[in-house]
Amino acid sequence: MGPHGSPTGTHSLTLAPLAEVSAFTTRDHACNNTFPDGLLNWIARGVGGIVLRPSALEHPEAALQRLDLEMRKRLAFPWLVSRPLSRQRVFWVQGRQNIEGSRRAYEAAWALGIDIVVLDQPGHWLEDQSSPCAYLREAFISVGVDVDDGFIQRIIDAVRSYPRHVDGIVSISDARLPGVARACEILGLPTSPSAAYAITGDKGATRLLEEPNGRNQLVINGPDELGSVLEQSNTQFSYPLIVKPITGWNSDCVAKCSDETELRAAVLRASSRHANSPNRSTGVVIEPYIDGPEVDANFVLLNGEVLFCDITDDFPCTGDLAGGGPQPTANFMETLMDVPSALPEAEKDMMKDSLRQSILRQGFQSGVFHCEARVRHSRAYYDPRADNGILDLHVTEKNEKVAAEEPSCYLHEVNARPPGYINTVAAMFAYGVDYYAIRLLLSLGAQEDDRVRSLAQPFLGGEPQYTLGITVLQPTRAGIMASKDAVIEMIDKYPSMREFIVDYQTCKRKGDMVQGPDSGELWCVAYVTVASRTGREECLEMVQWVREHFTYKLEGE
């Protein structure tokens, strides 16, 4: 928290978070004061203020009418509570890699009146009390956050030894979620069951909850078990198949197999991926490849009720587009995510209901969840547009590419946390829903249910204010990054792009190693989010423009 009660460390003229709001008339207040003191006193009792651009003064009446409309959209939720609010304290386990990928989470805590104590490794960027970002946390506790046998106890010891009361613990790191939940259970702090978090971190357990092992689906312990299965005369697989480790992230080590030779090789790779990690695992999931649109679906659940859900189109990956035969560079790393989804409304409703049931089956009742799934037998399919050749999702009354079965949901995974940073920010821009803020409130228990319900309400009408395209800029060559910030360099070179680029996250900066397109490590160079108020067609054209104009320099070039 800043020294003057603001997230930037500067003086705030308006009411601070948790302050009491009282009604008053501007006329009565202003008549007893002289300008400018009277104006400052009046502002000090306000909940906020808006400064219009100078260009708005050219047509002030129209500008104010539009401002009123936009404010009604944004404030159409219960933003006052009748009960008094007090400051609370949350331990945040693993403070994230840098400020660019976490700022809004810490700002959400400040806005909610929550003091953050960060637990992370020595040398973390939030450790130094004199650093420019130190105001974001109340304290930093230097502690090992590797997930090993002592991980849970280290969290418990940190909470018990802290000189002030701790109200909750949060992490958004998949590997750490079960341990953090177990620490909460031992300490008596609010949490979903640690057993539920353990299921979400295990793709094998997740798959078996959906349907038992059978034709085209197996959860096995490694290559030897696969060999035994294949030797059984009654075992026949229908290709293509997907192979992946039971633990992992970012579609790491996920492979598409078209025959038994590729299957055996993929299982060997997937089984070896985490064989020597602290949480040793050799388990592998084999499942059918679903040739249907993939979606990301984000949920806010409270006591089993869906308070908010947004569904995003996850465009085809190189692994989807690859034909038969081994293609080592084909993978399932995201390429483009478009908000909102263009699926038929009936299919979106079906996915929402099915994924909610999957979350409940895993043992959750409340939380923020990021689900990845495909629509089996969808009426929608990807194809280049006839007018500009850009790949897009098309819907027909009858998709001849699939059988006559009804559309259904095929779950890939449930992540019991908000989506990645760039996607969480996209939801804030499009709908006005802050997943980080809601996750923090949920860590404080049922007493915050009223604020959770309020913050889960989207802009008036529930429709996104933009069509957003989140493009993943993948590396085209390997080496040491020479560009200080390739996205900023692109924007500086093409200033007109500032009008439609609303967010970005640069992952590879000067001095970083850039893994090339042939690497098995799935790292992108940057994410860029573009926004269109016109619609999906313009949004995809903007995405295409960014892809065509983005470049970076490597040392020696």
XYZ file of C-alpha atoms in Angstrom:
557
model
C 0.000 0.000 0.000
C 1.277 3.466 -0.826
C 2.294 5.819 1.975
C -0.714 8.044 1.360
C -3.337 5.349 0.918
C -3.173 5.122 -2.865
C -1.756 2.367 -5.085
C 0.781 4.728 -6.628
C 2.066 6.312 -3.465
C 0.523 9.680 -4.386
C -2.114 11.637 -2.510
C -5.704 10.681 -3.331
C -8.306 13.455 -3.226
C -11.312 11.121 -3.234
C -12.498 8.560 -0.690
C -10.092 5.711 0.032
C -11.126 2.035 -0.106
C -13.371 0.918 2.800
C -14.312 4.535 3.604
C -17.895 5.349 4.568
C -19.955 6.984 1.837
C -22.503 9.607 2.858
C -25.012 11.448 0.718
C -24.907 15.222 0.445
C -26.056 17.932 -1.946
C -23.416 19.755 -3.901
C -25.369 23.020 -3.648
C -25.505 23.027 0.157
C -21.876 22.052 0.432
C -20.547 24.511 -2.115
C -22.405 27.568 -0.791
C -20.562 27.382 2.524
C -17.109 27.328 0.952
C -15.060 29.495 -1.301
C -13.450 28.260 -4.480
C -11.059 26.432 -4.691
C -11.190 25.157 -1.090
C -14.883 24.368 -1.402
C -14.295 22.366 -4.557
C -11.506 20.369 -2.931
C -13.667 19.609 0.102
C -16.465 18.512 -2.188
C -14.163 16.253 -4.213
C -12.762 14.734 -1.022
C -16.220 13.329 -0.246
C -16.649 11.815 -3.696
C -16.048 8.197 -4.657
C -14.097 9.180 -7.759
C -13.738 11.589 -10.616
C -13.364 11.666 -14.384
C -11.195 13.998 -16.424
C -12.373 14.494 -20.000
C -9.949 14.841 -22.880
C -9.615 18.381 -24.276
C -11.204 17.182 -27.520
C -14.450 16.547 -25.611
C -14.837 20.297 -25.090
C -15.480 20.745 -28.806
C -18.892 19.077 -28.362
C -19.433 19.108 -24.588
C -23.116 18.155 -24.588
C -22.578 15.067 -26.739
C -19.506 14.126 -24.703
C -21.424 14.329 -21.427
C -24.315 12.298 -22.819
C -21.941 9.543 -23.900
C -20.179 9.734 -20.547
C -23.488 9.280 -18.723
C -24.266 6.239 -20.864
C -20.879 4.651 -20.232
C -21.073 5.314 -16.492
C -24.519 3.715 -16.287
C -23.106 0.616 -17.962
C -20.195 0.414 -15.556
C -21.925 1.258 -12.292
C -24.946 -0.987 -12.827
C -24.031 -3.187 -9.856
C -24.315 -2.821 -6.063
C -21.105 -0.901 -5.378
C -22.054 -0.036 -1.806
C -22.487 -2.437 1.116
C -24.481 -1.744 4.263
C -22.003 -3.340 6.657
C -18.791 -1.699 7.870
C -15.641 -2.992 6.177
C -12.290 -3.462 7.861
C -8.833 -4.079 6.430
C -7.873 -7.719 6.039
C -4.644 -9.536 5.334
C -3.896 -12.219 2.747
C -0.707 -14.211 2.267
C 0.118 -14.527 -1.439
C 2.212 -17.621 -2.147
C 4.575 -17.095 -5.093
C 4.539 -13.429 -6.041
C 4.680 -13.944 -9.831
C 7.592 -13.369 -12.178
C 7.431 -9.603 -12.704
C 5.276 -6.519 -12.294
C 4.081 -6.649 -15.917
C 2.346 -9.954 -15.251
C 0.835 -9.148 -11.861
C 0.228 -5.424 -11.362
C -3.554 -5.593 -11.601
C -3.741 -8.365 -9.014
C -1.925 -6.227 -6.447
C -3.958 -3.156 -7.387
C -7.140 -5.179 -6.884
C -6.000 -6.010 -3.357
C -5.398 -2.333 -2.589
C -8.825 -1.350 -3.950
C -10.492 -3.978 -1.733
C -8.670 -2.907 1.411
C -6.592 -6.089 1.551
C -2.988 -6.013 2.736
C -0.804 -8.467 0.840
C 2.100 -10.382 2.359
C 4.154 -12.098 -0.348
C 5.855 -15.445 0.247
C 8.536 -16.265 -2.289
C 12.150 -17.231 -2.851
C 15.040 -15.007 -1.708
C 15.939 -12.447 -4.366
C 12.387 -12.021 -5.643
C 11.672 -8.598 -7.170
C 9.246 -7.740 -4.335
C 11.719 -8.516 -1.549
C 13.636 -5.215 -1.471
C 11.824 -2.720 0.754
C 13.339 0.169 -1.219
C 12.231 -1.142 -4.629
C 9.715 0.974 -6.594
C 7.133 -1.822 -6.280
C 7.471 -2.390 -2.532
C 4.308 -0.356 -1.896
C 2.282 -3.178 -3.463
C 2.749 -5.411 -0.416
C 2.724 -4.994 3.332
C 5.663 -7.337 3.769
C 7.770 -9.925 1.999
C 8.652 -13.234 3.638
C 11.650 -14.978 2.165
C 10.763 -18.657 2.092
C 11.207 -21.560 -0.290
C 8.095 -22.114 -2.390
C 9.268 -25.210 -4.240
C 6.624 -27.924 -3.969
C 8.467 -30.496 -1.891
C 7.801 -32.392 1.334
C 8.265 -29.277 3.465
C 6.209 -26.864 1.344
C 2.992 -27.008 3.385
C 4.764 -26.729 6.723
C 6.745 -23.689 5.575
C 3.492 -21.874 4.769
C 2.015 -22.839 8.146
C 5.128 -21.666 9.990
C 5.122 -18.337 8.121
C 1.492 -17.670 9.046
C 1.918 -18.648 12.695
C 5.059 -16.577 13.141
C 3.686 -13.441 11.465
C 3.104 -10.724 14.084
C -0.322 -9.745 12.718
C -3.528 -11.665 12.113
C -3.790 -13.464 8.750
C -7.266 -13.805 7.201
C -6.556 -15.909 4.116
C -3.982 -17.451 1.784
C -3.975 -17.268 -2.023
C -1.925 -18.726 -4.838
C -2.585 -18.817 -8.562
C 0.206 -21.299 -9.256
C -1.238 -24.646 -10.383
C 1.480 -26.730 -8.752
C 1.070 -24.939 -5.410
C -2.725 -24.893 -5.136
C -3.176 -28.276 -3.363
C -0.481 -27.482 -0.800
C -1.837 -23.997 -0.117
C -5.328 -25.444 0.370
C -3.977 -28.070 2.771
C -2.197 -25.358 4.771
C -5.498 -23.449 4.994
C -7.275 -26.575 6.246
C -4.698 -27.067 8.996
C -4.789 -23.382 9.973
C -8.588 -23.174 9.876
C -8.613 -20.577 7.087
C -11.248 -20.475 4.299
C -10.544 -22.802 1.371
C -12.022 -25.306 -1.029
C -11.021 -28.919 -0.264
C -7.362 -29.696 -0.909
C -8.522 -33.001 -2.430
C -10.425 -31.054 -5.095
C -7.320 -29.036 -5.961
C -5.353 -32.284 -6.226
C -7.787 -33.532 -8.884
C -7.478 -30.367 -10.976
C -3.701 -30.772 -10.952
C -3.954 -34.336 -12.248
C -5.150 -34.635 -15.849
C -5.549 -38.380 -15.409
C -7.856 -38.039 -12.409
C -9.754 -35.295 -14.241
C -10.302 -37.518 -17.282
C -11.392 -40.540 -15.245
C -13.985 -38.420 -13.433
C -15.527 -37.615 -16.810
C -15.563 -41.184 -18.124
C -13.772 -44.448 -17.231
C -10.961 -45.994 -19.232
C -12.204 -47.520 -22.435
C -11.780 -47.465 -26.166
C -9.546 -44.559 -27.225
C -9.002 -43.431 -23.638
C -6.377 -44.619 -21.181
C -4.662 -43.275 -18.101
C -1.447 -45.245 -17.673
C 1.727 -45.132 -15.587
C 4.200 -45.231 -18.456
C 5.486 -46.964 -21.599
C 5.560 -50.441 -20.043
C 1.855 -50.321 -19.279
C 1.141 -49.106 -22.808
C 3.089 -52.075 -24.163
C 0.952 -54.451 -22.128
C -2.227 -52.810 -23.379
C -1.140 -52.944 -27.013
C -0.276 -56.632 -26.712
C -3.855 -57.439 -25.828
C -5.499 -58.719 -28.974
C -8.789 -56.980 -28.233
C -7.269 -53.488 -27.918
C -7.730 -51.293 -30.965
C -7.223 -47.555 -31.041
C -8.871 -45.199 -33.477
C -6.410 -42.529 -34.555
C -5.599 -39.675 -34.243
C -4.990 -39.695 -30.492
C -3.740 -37.094 -28.028
C -0.990 -37.943 -25.538
C -0.068 -35.723 -22.579
C 1.529 -35.981 -19.120
C -0.897 -36.089 -16.205
C 0.792 -32.957 -14.847
C 1.919 -29.911 -16.773
C 0.928 -26.545 -18.154
C 0.908 -24.487 -21.373
C 0.166 -27.629 -23.430
C 3.708 -28.754 -22.651
C 4.588 -32.152 -24.166
C 1.116 -32.620 -25.687
C 1.308 -34.615 -28.923
C -1.066 -35.740 -31.655
C -0.446 -39.285 -32.892
C -1.591 -40.848 -36.140
C -0.324 -44.417 -35.650
C 1.148 -46.832 -33.108
C 4.750 -45.799 -33.751
C 3.970 -42.167 -32.978
C 1.879 -43.253 -29.991
C 4.730 -45.206 -28.395
C 7.180 -42.334 -28.943
C 4.758 -39.748 -27.535
C 4.032 -41.833 -24.422
C 7.766 -42.225 -23.786
C 8.291 -38.447 -24.035
C 5.284 -37.590 -21.882
C 6.198 -40.159 -19.235
C 9.757 -38.820 -19.022
C 8.738 -35.147 -18.838
C 8.327 -35.009 -15.032
C 10.111 -38.222 -14.067
C 12.905 -36.316 -12.302
C 10.953 -33.332 -10.943
C 10.394 -32.746 -7.183
C 6.853 -34.092 -7.638
C 7.893 -37.132 -9.632
C 5.271 -38.313 -12.096
C 5.380 -40.701 -15.036
C 1.635 -40.897 -15.629
C 0.237 -40.317 -19.108
C -3.217 -39.608 -20.518
C -4.212 -41.024 -23.908
C -7.447 -39.624 -25.279
C -9.175 -39.156 -28.632
C -8.399 -36.100 -30.701
C -11.602 -34.061 -30.885
C -11.892 -32.301 -34.222
C -14.098 -29.510 -32.954
C -13.750 -25.885 -31.855
C -11.740 -25.375 -28.676
C -12.842 -22.865 -26.059
C -11.581 -21.339 -22.858
C -14.410 -20.928 -20.359
C -13.934 -18.878 -17.201
C -16.321 -19.222 -14.269
C -17.114 -17.458 -11.024
C -18.960 -19.930 -8.798
C -20.457 -19.228 -5.387
C -22.083 -22.098 -3.490
C -22.571 -23.971 -6.757
C -24.207 -21.041 -8.552
C -22.633 -19.589 -11.685
C -22.364 -15.865 -11.029
C -20.456 -15.155 -14.230
C -19.083 -17.093 -17.189
C -17.249 -15.928 -20.281
C -16.439 -18.209 -23.194
C -13.570 -17.441 -25.551
C -12.722 -19.001 -28.903
C -9.311 -20.667 -28.845
C -8.232 -20.714 -32.488
C -6.565 -23.800 -34.022
C -2.956 -24.555 -33.064
C -0.267 -25.929 -35.354
C -1.107 -29.360 -33.948
C -4.706 -28.981 -35.141
C -3.696 -27.915 -38.621
C -1.004 -30.569 -39.076
C -1.795 -33.456 -41.392
C -0.723 -37.077 -41.043
C 2.839 -38.172 -40.352
C 5.351 -36.985 -37.756
C 5.723 -33.202 -37.524
C 8.039 -32.359 -34.615
C 7.301 -28.619 -34.664
C 3.504 -29.044 -34.473
C 2.213 -28.296 -30.978
C -0.848 -27.175 -29.061
C 0.333 -23.777 -27.910
C -2.332 -21.088 -28.278
C -2.237 -18.911 -31.382
C -5.226 -16.576 -30.955
C -8.083 -16.155 -28.487
C -11.150 -14.160 -29.484
C -13.663 -12.621 -27.063
C -16.582 -13.325 -27.188
C -17.013 -16.770 -28.721
C -18.798 -17.065 -32.066
C -20.241 -20.486 -31.217
C -24.010 -20.893 -31.561
C -25.798 -19.761 -28.393
C -27.168 -23.257 -27.776
C -23.656 -24.705 -27.827
C -22.355 -22.034 -25.458
C -25.201 -22.789 -23.048
C -24.450 -26.507 -23.296
C -20.743 -25.935 -22.602
C -21.501 -23.680 -19.649
C -23.781 -26.266 -18.035
C -21.495 -29.221 -18.749
C -18.366 -27.497 -17.443
C -20.166 -26.381 -14.299
C -21.026 -30.016 -13.627
C -17.383 -30.985 -14.172
C -16.240 -28.400 -11.621
C -18.771 -29.642 -9.071
C -17.738 -33.270 -9.671
C -14.204 -32.389 -8.681
C -15.417 -31.218 -5.283
C -15.678 -27.439 -5.645
C -18.626 -25.244 -4.742
C -17.038 -21.795 -4.993
C -14.086 -20.289 -6.802
C -12.707 -18.786 -9.985
C -12.049 -21.426 -12.644
C -10.367 -21.520 -16.034
C -11.588 -24.471 -18.106
C -10.329 -25.738 -21.447
C -12.574 -27.919 -23.572
C -13.744 -28.734 -27.091
C -17.173 -28.939 -28.661
C -17.711 -32.412 -30.031
C -20.034 -32.562 -33.086
C -20.274 -28.769 -33.246
C -22.173 -26.907 -35.939
C -19.198 -24.545 -36.091
C -15.894 -25.072 -37.877
C -12.815 -23.060 -38.825
C -12.216 -22.027 -42.403
C -10.728 -18.996 -44.190
C -13.190 -16.171 -44.778
C -14.286 -15.724 -48.384
C -13.711 -11.943 -48.360
C -10.204 -11.675 -46.887
C -8.871 -15.212 -46.443
C -8.496 -14.824 -42.655
C -9.242 -17.945 -40.620
C -12.475 -17.647 -38.642
C -15.216 -19.709 -37.046
C -18.200 -20.386 -39.299
C -21.595 -21.771 -38.321
C -23.908 -23.770 -40.552
C -27.241 -25.443 -39.939
C -25.557 -28.753 -40.657
C -21.812 -29.212 -40.490
C -21.020 -31.950 -42.997
C -17.651 -32.516 -41.328
C -19.244 -34.196 -38.317
C -21.781 -36.917 -37.752
C -25.396 -36.267 -36.879
C -24.851 -36.518 -33.107
C -25.848 -33.666 -30.834
C -23.055 -31.284 -29.788
C -21.416 -32.201 -26.487
C -18.578 -31.007 -24.281
C -15.219 -32.762 -24.141
C -13.294 -31.469 -21.130
C -9.529 -31.102 -21.349
C -8.848 -29.603 -17.943
C -10.138 -27.476 -15.090
C -7.748 -24.963 -13.552
C -8.933 -23.805 -10.129
C -7.607 -20.280 -10.571
C -8.113 -17.258 -12.816
C -6.927 -17.533 -16.420
C -3.510 -16.232 -17.421
C -2.750 -12.578 -16.788
C -3.416 -11.326 -20.322
C -6.774 -13.165 -20.425
C -7.777 -11.935 -16.974
C -7.123 -8.366 -18.076
C -9.126 -9.018 -21.260
C -12.151 -10.009 -19.157
C -11.792 -6.762 -17.212
C -11.740 -4.745 -20.434
C -14.580 -6.607 -22.118
C -16.961 -7.271 -19.222
C -15.708 -5.278 -16.233
C -15.221 -8.443 -14.153
C -11.958 -8.700 -12.198
C -11.088 -12.346 -11.534
C -8.165 -11.416 -9.280
C -10.352 -9.265 -7.040
C -12.956 -12.016 -6.760
C -10.344 -14.682 -6.004
C -8.934 -12.537 -3.201
C -12.385 -12.045 -1.680
C -13.149 -15.766 -1.873
C -10.018 -16.462 0.176
C -11.626 -14.532 3.049
C -14.671 -16.784 3.355
C -18.446 -16.385 3.385
C -18.347 -12.955 5.025
C -17.354 -11.546 1.627
C -20.126 -13.218 -0.382
C -21.892 -9.889 -0.888
C -18.825 -8.283 -2.439
C -18.183 -11.390 -4.558
C -21.714 -11.179 -5.962
C -21.324 -7.489 -6.705
C -17.983 -7.773 -8.473
C -19.124 -10.771 -10.534
C -21.739 -8.633 -12.298
C -20.625 -7.555 -15.793
C -21.362 -4.276 -17.510
C -25.045 -3.476 -17.974
C -26.624 -5.952 -20.389
C -23.842 -8.507 -19.971
C -22.417 -7.959 -23.446
C -18.717 -7.162 -23.929
C -17.936 -3.573 -24.801
C -15.365 -4.730 -27.373
C -14.525 -7.679 -29.537
C -11.062 -8.591 -28.309
C -8.366 -10.570 -30.068
C -5.469 -11.864 -27.959
C -2.749 -12.873 -30.366
C 0.172 -15.043 -29.286
C 3.339 -13.916 -31.052
C 5.472 -17.020 -31.300
C 9.216 -17.040 -32.042
C 10.325 -17.329 -35.646
C 14.011 -17.934 -34.850
C 16.235 -18.670 -31.863
C 18.947 -16.621 -30.176
C 19.539 -13.905 -27.577
C 16.957 -11.110 -27.684
C 18.472 -7.770 -28.702
C 15.224 -5.760 -28.724
C 14.572 -3.990 -25.423
C 10.805 -4.433 -25.872
C 9.749 -5.615 -29.318
C 6.086 -4.668 -28.812
C 6.904 -1.089 -27.812
C 9.273 -0.831 -30.761
C 6.469 -1.943 -33.081
C 4.007 0.571 -31.608
C 6.564 3.385 -31.830
C 7.178 2.512 -35.468
C 3.441 2.418 -36.250
C 1.791 4.990 -33.910
C -1.659 4.390 -35.405
C -1.660 0.990 -33.674
C -2.138 2.719 -30.324
C -5.792 3.199 -31.240
C -6.572 -0.505 -31.170
C -3.865 -2.167 -29.032
C -5.399 -2.047 -25.550
C -2.983 -4.353 -23.741
C 0.181 -6.346 -24.255
C 2.653 -8.458 -22.327
C 6.231 -8.840 -23.516
C 7.652 -12.186 -22.414
C 11.101 -11.997 -24.002
C 13.145 -8.850 -23.436
C 16.699 -7.762 -24.132
C 19.155 -10.408 -22.974
C 16.584 -13.221 -22.729
C 17.060 -16.499 -24.555
C 14.499 -16.935 -27.334
C 13.635 -20.555 -28.033
C 13.088 -21.092 -31.735
C 10.061 -22.658 -33.430
C 11.755 -26.079 -33.349
C 12.146 -26.031 -29.563
C 10.083 -28.316 -27.380
C 9.764 -25.478 -24.844
C 6.578 -23.553 -25.541
C 7.504 -19.914 -24.952
C 6.074 -16.993 -26.867
C 7.754 -13.641 -27.467
C 4.714 -11.555 -26.531
C 0.946 -11.313 -26.241
C -0.895 -8.418 -27.871
C -4.584 -7.655 -27.301
C -6.469 -5.657 -29.915
C -9.987 -4.287 -29.517
C -12.717 -3.437 -31.997
C -16.008 -1.721 -31.250
C -17.174 -2.664 -34.755
C -17.034 -6.430 -34.478
C -15.235 -9.684 -35.076
C -14.262 -9.115 -38.712
C -12.413 -5.885 -37.936
C -10.849 -7.454 -34.847
C -9.385 -10.343 -36.847
C -8.078 -7.918 -39.464
C -6.293 -6.019 -36.679
C -4.817 -9.276 -35.393
C -3.571 -10.091 -38.880
C -2.013 -6.631 -39.153
C -0.138 -7.100 -35.862
C 1.163 -10.497 -36.935
C 2.399 -9.149 -40.255
C 4.190 -6.156 -38.718
C 5.632 -7.640 -35.521
C 9.311 -8.481 -35.548
C 12.251 -8.626 -33.170
C 16.029 -8.454 -33.315
C 18.498 -10.995 -32.005
C 22.069 -10.328 -30.997
C 24.346 -10.556 -34.010
C 21.654 -9.618 -36.523
